[in-house]
mmCIF file of C-alpha atoms and ligand atoms in Angstrom:
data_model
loop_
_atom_site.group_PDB
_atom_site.id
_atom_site.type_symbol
_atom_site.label_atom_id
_atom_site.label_comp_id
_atom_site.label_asym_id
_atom_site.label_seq_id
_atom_site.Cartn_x
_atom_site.Cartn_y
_atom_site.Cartn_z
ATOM 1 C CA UNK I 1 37.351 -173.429 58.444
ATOM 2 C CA UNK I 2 33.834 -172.774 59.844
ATOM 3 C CA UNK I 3 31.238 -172.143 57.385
ATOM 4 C CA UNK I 4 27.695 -171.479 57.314
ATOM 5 C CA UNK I 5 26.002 -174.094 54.679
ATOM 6 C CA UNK I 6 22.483 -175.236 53.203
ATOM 7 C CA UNK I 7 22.145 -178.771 54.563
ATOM 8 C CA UNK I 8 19.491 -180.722 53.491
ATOM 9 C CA UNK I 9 18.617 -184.170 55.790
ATOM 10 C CA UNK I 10 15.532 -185.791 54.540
ATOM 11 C CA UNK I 11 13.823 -185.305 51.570
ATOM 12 C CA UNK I 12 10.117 -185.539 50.404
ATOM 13 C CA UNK I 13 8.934 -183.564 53.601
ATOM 14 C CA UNK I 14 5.569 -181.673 52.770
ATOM 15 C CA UNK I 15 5.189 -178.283 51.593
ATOM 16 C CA UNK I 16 5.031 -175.384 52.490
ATOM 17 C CA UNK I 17 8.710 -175.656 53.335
ATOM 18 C CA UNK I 18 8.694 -172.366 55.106
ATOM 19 C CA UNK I 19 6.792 -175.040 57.544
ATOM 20 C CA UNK I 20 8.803 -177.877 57.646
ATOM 21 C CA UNK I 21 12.085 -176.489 56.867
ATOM 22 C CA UNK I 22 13.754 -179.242 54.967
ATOM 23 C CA UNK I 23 16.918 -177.388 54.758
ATOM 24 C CA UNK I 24 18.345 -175.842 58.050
ATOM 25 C CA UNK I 25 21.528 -173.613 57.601
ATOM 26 C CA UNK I 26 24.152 -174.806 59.802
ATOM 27 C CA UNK I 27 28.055 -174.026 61.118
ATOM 28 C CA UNK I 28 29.828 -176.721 59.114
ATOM 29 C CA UNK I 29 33.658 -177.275 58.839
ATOM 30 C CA UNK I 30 35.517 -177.260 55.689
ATOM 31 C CA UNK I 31 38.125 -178.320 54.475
ATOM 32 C CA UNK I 32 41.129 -176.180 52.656
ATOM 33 C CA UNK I 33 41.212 -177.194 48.809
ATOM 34 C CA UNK I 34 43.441 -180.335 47.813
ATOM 35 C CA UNK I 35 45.305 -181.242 45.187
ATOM 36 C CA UNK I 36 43.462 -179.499 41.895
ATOM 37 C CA UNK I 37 40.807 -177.925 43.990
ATOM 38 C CA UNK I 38 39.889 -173.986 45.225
ATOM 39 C CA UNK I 39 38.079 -172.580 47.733
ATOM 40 C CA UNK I 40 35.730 -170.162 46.364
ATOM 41 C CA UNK I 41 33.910 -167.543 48.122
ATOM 42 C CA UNK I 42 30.348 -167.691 46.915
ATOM 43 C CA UNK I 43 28.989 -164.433 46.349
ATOM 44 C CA UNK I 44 25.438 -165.326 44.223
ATOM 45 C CA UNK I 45 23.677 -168.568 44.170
ATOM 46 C CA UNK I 46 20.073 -169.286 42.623
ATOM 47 C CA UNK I 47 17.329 -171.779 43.071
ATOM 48 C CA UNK I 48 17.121 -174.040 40.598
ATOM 49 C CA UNK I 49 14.483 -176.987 40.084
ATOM 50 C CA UNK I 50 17.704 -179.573 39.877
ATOM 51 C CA UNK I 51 17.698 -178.304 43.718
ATOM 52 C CA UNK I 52 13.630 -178.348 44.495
ATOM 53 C CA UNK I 53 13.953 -182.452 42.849
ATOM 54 C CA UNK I 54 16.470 -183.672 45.512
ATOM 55 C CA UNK I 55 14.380 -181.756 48.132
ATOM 56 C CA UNK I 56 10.968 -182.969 47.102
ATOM 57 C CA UNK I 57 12.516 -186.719 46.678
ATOM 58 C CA UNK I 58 12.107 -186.733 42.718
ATOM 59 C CA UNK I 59 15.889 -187.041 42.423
ATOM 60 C CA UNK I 60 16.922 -188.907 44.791
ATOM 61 C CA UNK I 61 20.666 -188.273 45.543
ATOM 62 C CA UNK I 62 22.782 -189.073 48.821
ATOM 63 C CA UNK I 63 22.358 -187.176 52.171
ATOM 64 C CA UNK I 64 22.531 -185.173 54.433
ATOM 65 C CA UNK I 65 23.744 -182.669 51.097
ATOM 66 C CA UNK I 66 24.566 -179.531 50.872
ATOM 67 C CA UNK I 67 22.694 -178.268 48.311
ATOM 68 C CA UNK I 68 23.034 -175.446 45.258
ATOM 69 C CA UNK I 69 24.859 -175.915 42.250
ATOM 70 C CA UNK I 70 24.118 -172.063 39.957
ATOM 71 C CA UNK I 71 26.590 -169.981 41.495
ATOM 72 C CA UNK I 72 29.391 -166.808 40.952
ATOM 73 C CA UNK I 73 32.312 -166.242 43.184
ATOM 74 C CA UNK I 74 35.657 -165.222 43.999
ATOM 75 C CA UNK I 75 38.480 -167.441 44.428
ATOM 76 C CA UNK I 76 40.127 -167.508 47.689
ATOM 77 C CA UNK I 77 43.080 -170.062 47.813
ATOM 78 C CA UNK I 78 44.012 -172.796 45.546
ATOM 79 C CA UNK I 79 45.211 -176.436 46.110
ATOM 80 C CA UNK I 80 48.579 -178.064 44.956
ATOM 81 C CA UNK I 81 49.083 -177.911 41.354
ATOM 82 C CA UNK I 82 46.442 -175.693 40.180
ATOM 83 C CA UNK I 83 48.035 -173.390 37.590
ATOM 84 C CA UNK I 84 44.688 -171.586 35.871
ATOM 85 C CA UNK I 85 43.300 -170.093 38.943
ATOM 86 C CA UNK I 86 44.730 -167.672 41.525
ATOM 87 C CA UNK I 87 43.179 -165.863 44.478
ATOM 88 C CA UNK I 88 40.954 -162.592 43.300
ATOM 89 C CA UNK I 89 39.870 -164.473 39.920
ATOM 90 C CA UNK I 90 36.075 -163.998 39.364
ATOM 91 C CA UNK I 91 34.563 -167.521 38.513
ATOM 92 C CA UNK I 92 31.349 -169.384 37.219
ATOM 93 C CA UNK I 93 30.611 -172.996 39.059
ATOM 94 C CA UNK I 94 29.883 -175.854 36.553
ATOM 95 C CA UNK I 95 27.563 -178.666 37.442
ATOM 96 C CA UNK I 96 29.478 -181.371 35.981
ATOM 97 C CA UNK I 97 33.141 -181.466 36.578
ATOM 98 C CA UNK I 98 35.239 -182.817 33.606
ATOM 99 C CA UNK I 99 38.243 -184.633 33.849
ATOM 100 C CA UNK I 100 39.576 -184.025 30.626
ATOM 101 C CA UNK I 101 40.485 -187.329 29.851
ATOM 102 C CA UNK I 102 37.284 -189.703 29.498
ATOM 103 C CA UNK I 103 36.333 -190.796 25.942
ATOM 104 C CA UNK I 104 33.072 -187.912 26.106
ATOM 105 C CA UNK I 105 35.886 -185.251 27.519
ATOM 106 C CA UNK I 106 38.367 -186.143 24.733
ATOM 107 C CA UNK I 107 35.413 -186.065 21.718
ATOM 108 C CA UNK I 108 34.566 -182.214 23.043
ATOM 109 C CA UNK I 109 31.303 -183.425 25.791
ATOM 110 C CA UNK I 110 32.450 -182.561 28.823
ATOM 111 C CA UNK I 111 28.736 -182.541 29.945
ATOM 112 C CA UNK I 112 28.904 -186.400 29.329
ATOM 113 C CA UNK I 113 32.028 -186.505 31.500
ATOM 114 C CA UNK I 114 32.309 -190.140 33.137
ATOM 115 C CA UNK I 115 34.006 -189.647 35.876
ATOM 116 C CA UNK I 116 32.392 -186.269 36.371
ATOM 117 C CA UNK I 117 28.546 -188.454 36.317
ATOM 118 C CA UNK I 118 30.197 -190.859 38.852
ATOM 119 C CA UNK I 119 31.108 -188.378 41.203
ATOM 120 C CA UNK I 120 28.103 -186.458 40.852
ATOM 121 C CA UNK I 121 25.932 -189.860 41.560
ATOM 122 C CA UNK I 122 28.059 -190.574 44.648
ATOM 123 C CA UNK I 123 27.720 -187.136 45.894
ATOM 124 C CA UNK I 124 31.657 -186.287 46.257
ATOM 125 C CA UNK I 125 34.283 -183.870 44.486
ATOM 126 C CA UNK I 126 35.197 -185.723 41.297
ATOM 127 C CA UNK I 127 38.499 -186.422 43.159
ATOM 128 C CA UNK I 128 36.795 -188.849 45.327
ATOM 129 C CA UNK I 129 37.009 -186.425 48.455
ATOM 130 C CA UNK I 130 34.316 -184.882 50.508
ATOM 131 C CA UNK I 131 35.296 -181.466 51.856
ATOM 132 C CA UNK I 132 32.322 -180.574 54.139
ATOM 133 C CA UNK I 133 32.149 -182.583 57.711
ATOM 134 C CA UNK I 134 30.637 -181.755 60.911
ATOM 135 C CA UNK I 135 31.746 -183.488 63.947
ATOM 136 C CA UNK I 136 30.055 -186.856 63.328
ATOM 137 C CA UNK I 137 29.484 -186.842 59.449
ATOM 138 C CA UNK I 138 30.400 -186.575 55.861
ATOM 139 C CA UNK I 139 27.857 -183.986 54.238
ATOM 140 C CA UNK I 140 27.453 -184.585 50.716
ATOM 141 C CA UNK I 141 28.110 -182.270 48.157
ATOM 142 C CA UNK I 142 25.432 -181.367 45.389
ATOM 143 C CA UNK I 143 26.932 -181.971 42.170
ATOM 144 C CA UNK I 144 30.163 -180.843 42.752
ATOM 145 C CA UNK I 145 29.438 -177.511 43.603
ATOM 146 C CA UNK I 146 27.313 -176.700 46.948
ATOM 147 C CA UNK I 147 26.458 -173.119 46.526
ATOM 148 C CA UNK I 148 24.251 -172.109 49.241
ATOM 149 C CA UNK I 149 27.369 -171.967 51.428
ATOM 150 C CA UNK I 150 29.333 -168.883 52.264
ATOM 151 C CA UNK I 151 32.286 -170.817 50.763
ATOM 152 C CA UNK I 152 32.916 -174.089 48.815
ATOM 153 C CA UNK I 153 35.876 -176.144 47.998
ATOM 154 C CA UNK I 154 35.404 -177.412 44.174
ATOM 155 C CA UNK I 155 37.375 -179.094 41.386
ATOM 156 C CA UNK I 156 39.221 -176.842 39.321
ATOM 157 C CA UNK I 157 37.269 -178.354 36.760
ATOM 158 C CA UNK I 158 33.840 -177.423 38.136
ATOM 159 C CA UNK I 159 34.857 -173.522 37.548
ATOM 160 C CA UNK I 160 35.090 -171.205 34.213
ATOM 161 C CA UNK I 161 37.289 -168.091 34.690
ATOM 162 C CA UNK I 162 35.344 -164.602 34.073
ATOM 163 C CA UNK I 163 37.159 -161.589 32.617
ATOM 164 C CA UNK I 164 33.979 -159.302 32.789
ATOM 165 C CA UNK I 165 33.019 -157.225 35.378
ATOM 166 C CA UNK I 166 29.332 -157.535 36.228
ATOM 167 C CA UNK I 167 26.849 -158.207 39.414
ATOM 168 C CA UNK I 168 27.707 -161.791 40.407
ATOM 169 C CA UNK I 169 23.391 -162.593 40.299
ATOM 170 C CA UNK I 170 24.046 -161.958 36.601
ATOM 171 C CA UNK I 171 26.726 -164.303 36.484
ATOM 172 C CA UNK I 172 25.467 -167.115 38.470
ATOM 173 C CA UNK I 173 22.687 -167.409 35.892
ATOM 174 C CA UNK I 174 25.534 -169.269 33.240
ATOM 175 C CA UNK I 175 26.439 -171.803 35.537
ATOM 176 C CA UNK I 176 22.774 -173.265 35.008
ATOM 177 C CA UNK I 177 19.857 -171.806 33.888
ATOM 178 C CA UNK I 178 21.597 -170.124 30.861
ATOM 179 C CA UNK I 179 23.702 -172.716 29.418
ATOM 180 C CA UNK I 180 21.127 -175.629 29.663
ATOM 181 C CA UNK I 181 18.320 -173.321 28.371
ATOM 182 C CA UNK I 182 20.433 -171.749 25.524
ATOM 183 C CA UNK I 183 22.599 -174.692 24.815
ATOM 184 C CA UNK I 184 19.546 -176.687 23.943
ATOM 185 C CA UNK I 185 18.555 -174.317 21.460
ATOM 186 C CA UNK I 186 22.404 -173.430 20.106
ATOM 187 C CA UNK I 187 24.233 -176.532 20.271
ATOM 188 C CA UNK I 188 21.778 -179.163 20.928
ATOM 189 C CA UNK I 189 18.637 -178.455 18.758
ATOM 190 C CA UNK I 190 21.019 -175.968 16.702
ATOM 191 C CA UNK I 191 18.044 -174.724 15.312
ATOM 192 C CA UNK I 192 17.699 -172.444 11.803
ATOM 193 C CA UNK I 193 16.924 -169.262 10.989
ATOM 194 C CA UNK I 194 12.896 -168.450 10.150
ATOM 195 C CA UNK I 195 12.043 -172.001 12.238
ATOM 196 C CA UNK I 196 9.486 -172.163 14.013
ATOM 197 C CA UNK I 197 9.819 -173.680 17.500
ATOM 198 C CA UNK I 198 7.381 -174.544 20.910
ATOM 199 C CA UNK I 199 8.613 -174.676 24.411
ATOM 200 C CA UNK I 200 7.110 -176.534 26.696
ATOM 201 C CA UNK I 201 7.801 -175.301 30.724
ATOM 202 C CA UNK I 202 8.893 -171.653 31.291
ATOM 203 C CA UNK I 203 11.177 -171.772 34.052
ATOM 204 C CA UNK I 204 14.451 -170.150 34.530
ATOM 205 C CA UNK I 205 15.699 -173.163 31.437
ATOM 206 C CA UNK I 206 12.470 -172.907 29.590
ATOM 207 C CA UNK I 207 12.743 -168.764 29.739
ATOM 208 C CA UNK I 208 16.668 -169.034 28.800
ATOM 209 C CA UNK I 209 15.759 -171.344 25.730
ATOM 210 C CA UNK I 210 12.993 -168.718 24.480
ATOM 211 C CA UNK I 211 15.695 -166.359 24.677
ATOM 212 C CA UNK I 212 18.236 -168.400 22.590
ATOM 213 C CA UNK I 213 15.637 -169.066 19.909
ATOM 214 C CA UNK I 214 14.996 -165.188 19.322
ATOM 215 C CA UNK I 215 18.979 -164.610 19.163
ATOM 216 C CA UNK I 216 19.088 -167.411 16.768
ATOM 217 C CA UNK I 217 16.663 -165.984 14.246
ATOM 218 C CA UNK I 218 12.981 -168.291 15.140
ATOM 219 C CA UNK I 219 10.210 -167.254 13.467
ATOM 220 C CA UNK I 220 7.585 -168.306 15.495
ATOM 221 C CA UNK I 221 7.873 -168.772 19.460
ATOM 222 C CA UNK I 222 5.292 -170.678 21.061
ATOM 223 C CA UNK I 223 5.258 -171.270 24.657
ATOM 224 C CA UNK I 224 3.747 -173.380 26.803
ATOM 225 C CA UNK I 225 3.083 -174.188 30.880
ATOM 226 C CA UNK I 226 0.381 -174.609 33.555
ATOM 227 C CA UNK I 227 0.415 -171.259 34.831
ATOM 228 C CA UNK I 228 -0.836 -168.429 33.628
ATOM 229 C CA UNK I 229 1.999 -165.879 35.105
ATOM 230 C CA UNK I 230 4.923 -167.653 33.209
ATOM 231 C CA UNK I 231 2.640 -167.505 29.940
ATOM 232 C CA UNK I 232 2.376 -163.480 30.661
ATOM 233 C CA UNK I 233 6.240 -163.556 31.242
ATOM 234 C CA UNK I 234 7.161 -165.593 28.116
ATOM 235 C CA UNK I 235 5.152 -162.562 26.338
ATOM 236 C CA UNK I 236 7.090 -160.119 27.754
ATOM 237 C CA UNK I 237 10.192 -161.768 27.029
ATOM 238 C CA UNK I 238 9.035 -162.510 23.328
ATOM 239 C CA UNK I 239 7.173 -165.476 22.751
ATOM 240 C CA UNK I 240 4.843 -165.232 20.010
ATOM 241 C CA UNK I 241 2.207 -167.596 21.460
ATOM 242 C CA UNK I 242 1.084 -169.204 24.442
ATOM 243 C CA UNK I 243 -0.803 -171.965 25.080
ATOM 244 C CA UNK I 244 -2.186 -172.984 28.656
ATOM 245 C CA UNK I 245 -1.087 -176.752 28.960
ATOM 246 C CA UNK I 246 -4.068 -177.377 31.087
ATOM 247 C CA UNK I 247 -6.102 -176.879 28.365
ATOM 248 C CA UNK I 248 -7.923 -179.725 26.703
ATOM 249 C CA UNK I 249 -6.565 -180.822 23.509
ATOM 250 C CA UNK I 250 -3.436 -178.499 24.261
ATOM 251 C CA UNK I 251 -1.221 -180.481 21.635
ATOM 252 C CA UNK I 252 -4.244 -180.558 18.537
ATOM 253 C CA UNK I 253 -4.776 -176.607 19.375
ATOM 254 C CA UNK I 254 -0.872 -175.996 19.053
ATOM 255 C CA UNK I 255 -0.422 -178.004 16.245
ATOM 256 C CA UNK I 256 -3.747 -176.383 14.371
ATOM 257 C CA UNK I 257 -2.201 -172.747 14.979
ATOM 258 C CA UNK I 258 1.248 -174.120 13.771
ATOM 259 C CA UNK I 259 0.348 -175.697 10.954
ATOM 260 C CA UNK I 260 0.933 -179.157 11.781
ATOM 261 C CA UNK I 261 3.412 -178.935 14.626
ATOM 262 C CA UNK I 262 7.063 -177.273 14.948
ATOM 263 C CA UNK I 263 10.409 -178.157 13.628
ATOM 264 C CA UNK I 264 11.794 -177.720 16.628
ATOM 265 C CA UNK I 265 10.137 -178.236 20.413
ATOM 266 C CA UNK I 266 11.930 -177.817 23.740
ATOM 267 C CA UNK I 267 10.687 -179.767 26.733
ATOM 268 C CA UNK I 268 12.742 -178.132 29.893
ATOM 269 C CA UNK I 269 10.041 -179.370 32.778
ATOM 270 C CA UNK I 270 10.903 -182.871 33.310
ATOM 271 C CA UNK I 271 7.867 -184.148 33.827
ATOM 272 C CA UNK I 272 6.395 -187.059 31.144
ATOM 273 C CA UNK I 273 3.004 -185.026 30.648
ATOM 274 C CA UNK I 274 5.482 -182.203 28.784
ATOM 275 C CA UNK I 275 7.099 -184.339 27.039
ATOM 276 C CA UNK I 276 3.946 -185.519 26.021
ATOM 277 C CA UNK I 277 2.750 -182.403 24.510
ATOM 278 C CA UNK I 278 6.421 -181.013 23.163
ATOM 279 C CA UNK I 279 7.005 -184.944 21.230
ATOM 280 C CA UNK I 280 3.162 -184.678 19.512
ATOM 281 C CA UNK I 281 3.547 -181.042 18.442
ATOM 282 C CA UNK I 282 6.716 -181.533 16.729
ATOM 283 C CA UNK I 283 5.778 -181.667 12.999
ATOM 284 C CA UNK I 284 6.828 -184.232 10.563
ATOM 285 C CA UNK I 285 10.715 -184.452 9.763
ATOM 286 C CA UNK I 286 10.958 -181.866 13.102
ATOM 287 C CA UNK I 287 13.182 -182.620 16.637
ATOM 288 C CA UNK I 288 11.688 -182.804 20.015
ATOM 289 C CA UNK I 289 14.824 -181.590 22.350
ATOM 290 C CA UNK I 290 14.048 -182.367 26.341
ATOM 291 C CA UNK I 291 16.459 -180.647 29.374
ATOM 292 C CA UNK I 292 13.825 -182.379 31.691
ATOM 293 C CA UNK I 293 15.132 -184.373 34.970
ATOM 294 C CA UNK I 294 12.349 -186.628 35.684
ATOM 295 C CA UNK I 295 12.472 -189.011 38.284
ATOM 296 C CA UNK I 296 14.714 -191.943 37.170
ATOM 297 C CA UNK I 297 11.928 -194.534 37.228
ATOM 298 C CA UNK I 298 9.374 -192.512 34.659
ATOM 299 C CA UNK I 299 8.995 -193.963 31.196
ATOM 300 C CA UNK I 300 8.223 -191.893 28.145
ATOM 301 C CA UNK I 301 6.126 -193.756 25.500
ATOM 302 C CA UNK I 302 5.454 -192.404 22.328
ATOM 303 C CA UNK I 303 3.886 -194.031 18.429
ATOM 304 C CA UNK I 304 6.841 -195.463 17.532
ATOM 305 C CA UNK I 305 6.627 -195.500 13.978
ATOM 306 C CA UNK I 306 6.151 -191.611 14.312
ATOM 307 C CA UNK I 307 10.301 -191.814 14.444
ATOM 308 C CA UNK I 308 10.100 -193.430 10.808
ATOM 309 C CA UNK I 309 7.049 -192.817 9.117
ATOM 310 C CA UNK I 310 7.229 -188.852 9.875
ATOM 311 C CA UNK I 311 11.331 -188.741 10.342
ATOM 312 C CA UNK I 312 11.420 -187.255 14.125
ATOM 313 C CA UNK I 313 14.294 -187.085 16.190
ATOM 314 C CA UNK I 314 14.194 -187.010 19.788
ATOM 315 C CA UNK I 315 17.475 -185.765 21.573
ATOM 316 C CA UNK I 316 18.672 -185.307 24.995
ATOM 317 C CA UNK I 317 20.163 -182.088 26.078
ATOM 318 C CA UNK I 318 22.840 -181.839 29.224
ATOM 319 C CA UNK I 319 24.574 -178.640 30.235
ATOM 320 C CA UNK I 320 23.163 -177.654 26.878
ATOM 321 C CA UNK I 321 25.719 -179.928 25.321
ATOM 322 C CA UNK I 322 27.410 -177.023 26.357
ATOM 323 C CA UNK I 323 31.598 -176.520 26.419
ATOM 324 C CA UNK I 324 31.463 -174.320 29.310
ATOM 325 C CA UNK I 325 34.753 -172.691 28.811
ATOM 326 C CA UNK I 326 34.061 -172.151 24.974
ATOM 327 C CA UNK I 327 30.069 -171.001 25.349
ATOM 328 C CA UNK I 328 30.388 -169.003 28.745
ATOM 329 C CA UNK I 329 32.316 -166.380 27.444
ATOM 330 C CA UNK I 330 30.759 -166.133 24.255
ATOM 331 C CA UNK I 331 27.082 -166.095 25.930
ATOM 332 C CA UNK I 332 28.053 -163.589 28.232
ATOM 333 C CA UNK I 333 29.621 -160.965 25.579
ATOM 334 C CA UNK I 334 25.934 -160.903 23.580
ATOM 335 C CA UNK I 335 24.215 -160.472 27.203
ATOM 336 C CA UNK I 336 26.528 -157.383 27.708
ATOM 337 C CA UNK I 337 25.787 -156.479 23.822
ATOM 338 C CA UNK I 338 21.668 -156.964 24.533
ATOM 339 C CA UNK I 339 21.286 -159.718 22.136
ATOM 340 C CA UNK I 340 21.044 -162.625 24.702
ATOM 341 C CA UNK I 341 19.299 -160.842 27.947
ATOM 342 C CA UNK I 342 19.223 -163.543 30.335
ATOM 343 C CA UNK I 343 19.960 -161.065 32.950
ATOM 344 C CA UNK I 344 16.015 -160.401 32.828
ATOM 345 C CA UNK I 345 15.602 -163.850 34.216
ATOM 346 C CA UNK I 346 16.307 -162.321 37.938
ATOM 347 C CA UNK I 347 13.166 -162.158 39.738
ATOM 348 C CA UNK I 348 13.723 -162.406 43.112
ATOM 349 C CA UNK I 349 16.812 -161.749 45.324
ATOM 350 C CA UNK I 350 17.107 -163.056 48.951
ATOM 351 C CA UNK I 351 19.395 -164.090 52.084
ATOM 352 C CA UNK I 352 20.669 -167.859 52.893
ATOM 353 C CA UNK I 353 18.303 -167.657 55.683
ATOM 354 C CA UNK I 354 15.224 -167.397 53.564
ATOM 355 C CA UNK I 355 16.097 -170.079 51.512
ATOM 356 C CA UNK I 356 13.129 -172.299 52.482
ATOM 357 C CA UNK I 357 11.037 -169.733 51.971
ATOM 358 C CA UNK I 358 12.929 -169.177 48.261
ATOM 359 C CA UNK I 359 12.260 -172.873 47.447
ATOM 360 C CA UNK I 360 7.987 -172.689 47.738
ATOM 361 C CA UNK I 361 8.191 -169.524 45.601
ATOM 362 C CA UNK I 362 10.245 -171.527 43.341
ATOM 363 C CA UNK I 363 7.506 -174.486 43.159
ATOM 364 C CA UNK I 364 4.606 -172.212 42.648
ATOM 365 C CA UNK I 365 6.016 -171.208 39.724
ATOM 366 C CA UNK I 366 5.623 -167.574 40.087
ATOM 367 C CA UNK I 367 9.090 -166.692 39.535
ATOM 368 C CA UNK I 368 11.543 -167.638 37.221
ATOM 369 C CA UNK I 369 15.200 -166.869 38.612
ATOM 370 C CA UNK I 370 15.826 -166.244 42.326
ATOM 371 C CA UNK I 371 19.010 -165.529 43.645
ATOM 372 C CA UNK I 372 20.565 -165.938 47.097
ATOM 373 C CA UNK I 373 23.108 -163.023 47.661
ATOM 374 C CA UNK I 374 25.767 -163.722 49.499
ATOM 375 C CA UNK I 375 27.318 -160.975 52.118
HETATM 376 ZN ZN1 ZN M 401 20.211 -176.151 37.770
HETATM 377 ZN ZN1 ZN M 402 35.841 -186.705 31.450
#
């Protein structure tokens, strides 16, 4: 079938992309869903930095793509020998298929799926396949998933079934935002009651973990980012400090108004300079948690005897560490019960064919969740 799909050709082109136009939405064909594959109809999709990074060349991923990976739909058809899907379900895309099988699937981390990794690497359906052609070309597909498209043909294990009825912008948020930002914080850091924690970049992951840690019971909420809006924001959404990173000494100010540091920081920017700052304001015996994507060829360097001489952990955190099937649900029912309101995290709602447009608000920072609506 004929779709209409956010292709991106080349990345690194400068900014202001409503300029340059790095993505161009174009009449694509795809193909009907395979064995253990759907065709959704995407109804929400938001911008997410993991998008912005292949744009801007910072993660540097096979192309043309079609991009988008945070996404709600309905699904339209199913492939041979899908049994948990049919037609009309309402579903949640997941940014890294699991297979179910793989040593990480089989010890409960589908987010450290193998196969899943591969085929997210090589830009393909974990099957192997590539669904979206024109007449001359393969087009890549962005982590399995490929949201900014009308519709998409996906895994069946890149989707999480939804029994609740609410606006598919809310929804989309889980397939991203909400389960790397809250995951970090719940399953990851699994941080304690009356802790005290710091998070360091406040975008749609950064705001998501600041929610988490108030659900979970911290104490004290520090945040932490280059721009003054998000610090205003993190306010409003409950922080109970911010810091301005470009500030001068920002990790000896943070750790004189904590008391030494945090037991638990978050670093959810990707960039080394945050990591920086969240590693040196974790106090003694504390864990410095990072969601960050950097560029693959950045090193993080840190006193090493700081992991033995003052007991810190460092840990990575994908998809939250997140069972998407288990935490979904679960994350959803305390949104609709106002103890988890990620649904705040829409700022901005827009058309496929501002999308451009959608990505420079995204890298001024002056937003923190914005949706593309689908018709
Ligand atoms: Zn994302
Ligand atoms: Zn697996």
């Amino acid at each position: 079938m004929k779709i209409k799909s956010a292709i991106l050709r080349s990345s690194g082109v400068a900014q202001p992309y409503t300029k340059s136009k790095p993505i161009q939405i174009e009449t694509v064909e795809l193909d009907p869903p395979e064995k253990g594959e759907v065709l959704v109809k995407i109804k929400a999709a938001s911008l997410c930095h993991s998008d912005l990074s292949v744009i801007n060349g910072s993660r540097p991923r096979p192309l043309p793509m079609a991009l988008g990976h945070e996404a709600s739909g309905i699904v339209e058809q199913v492939g041979e020998g899908v049994t948990n899907f049919s037609p009309g379900d309402k579903v949640i895309c997941i940014f890294v298929p699991s297979c179910g099988h793989c040593i990480p699937c089989s010890e409960g981390r589908p987010a450290l799926c193998e196969p899943g990794a591969a085929a997210n690497g090589r830009g393909t359906l974990i099957g192997g396949g590539i669904r979206i052609h024109t007449e001359t070309e393969d087009i890549a597909h962005h982590i399995g998933v490929s949201a900014f498209s009308e519709y998409v043909v996906v895994s069946e294990n890149s989707l999480v079934k939804i029994e609740e009825d609410l606006p598919f912008e809310k929804l989309a948020l889980f397939g991203c935002a909400v389960i790397t930002g809250v995951g970090a914080v719940v399953n990851t850091a699994n941080i304690k009651l009356g802790s005290t924690v710091a998070i360091v970049g406040l975008g749609g992951i950064g705001l998501s973990a600041l929610i988490g840690a108030i659900a979970s019971g911290a104490r004290e909420i520090i945040a932490i980012d280059i721009n003054e809006n998000k610090l205003k924001q993190a306010l409003k959404f409950g922080a109970t400090a911010v810091f301005n990173s470009k500030d001068e000494n920002i990790s000896e100010k943070v750790k004189n108004y904590s008391n030494g540091g945090v037991d638990y920081a978050f670093e959810t920017a990707g960039v080394v300079a945050a990591m920086d700052v969240a590693y040196a304001v974790t106090k003694r015996g504390g864990t410095t948690t990072t969601t960050g994507l950097p560029h693959p060829e950045h090193k993080f360097a840190f006193p090493y005897v700081s992991l033995t001489a003052e007991e810190k952990t460092i840990k990575g955190s994908y998809v939250g560490s997140c069972v998407p099937k288990r935490d979904i649900p679960r994350f959803i029912q305390m949104m609709k019960q106002g103890r988890l309101p990620v649904d705040r995290l829409v700022s901005n709602i827009i058309s496929l064919e501002e999308i451009n447009e959608g990505f420079d608000l995204l890298a001024t920072g002056d937003s923190s969740r914005i949706i593309i609506k689908m018709d």
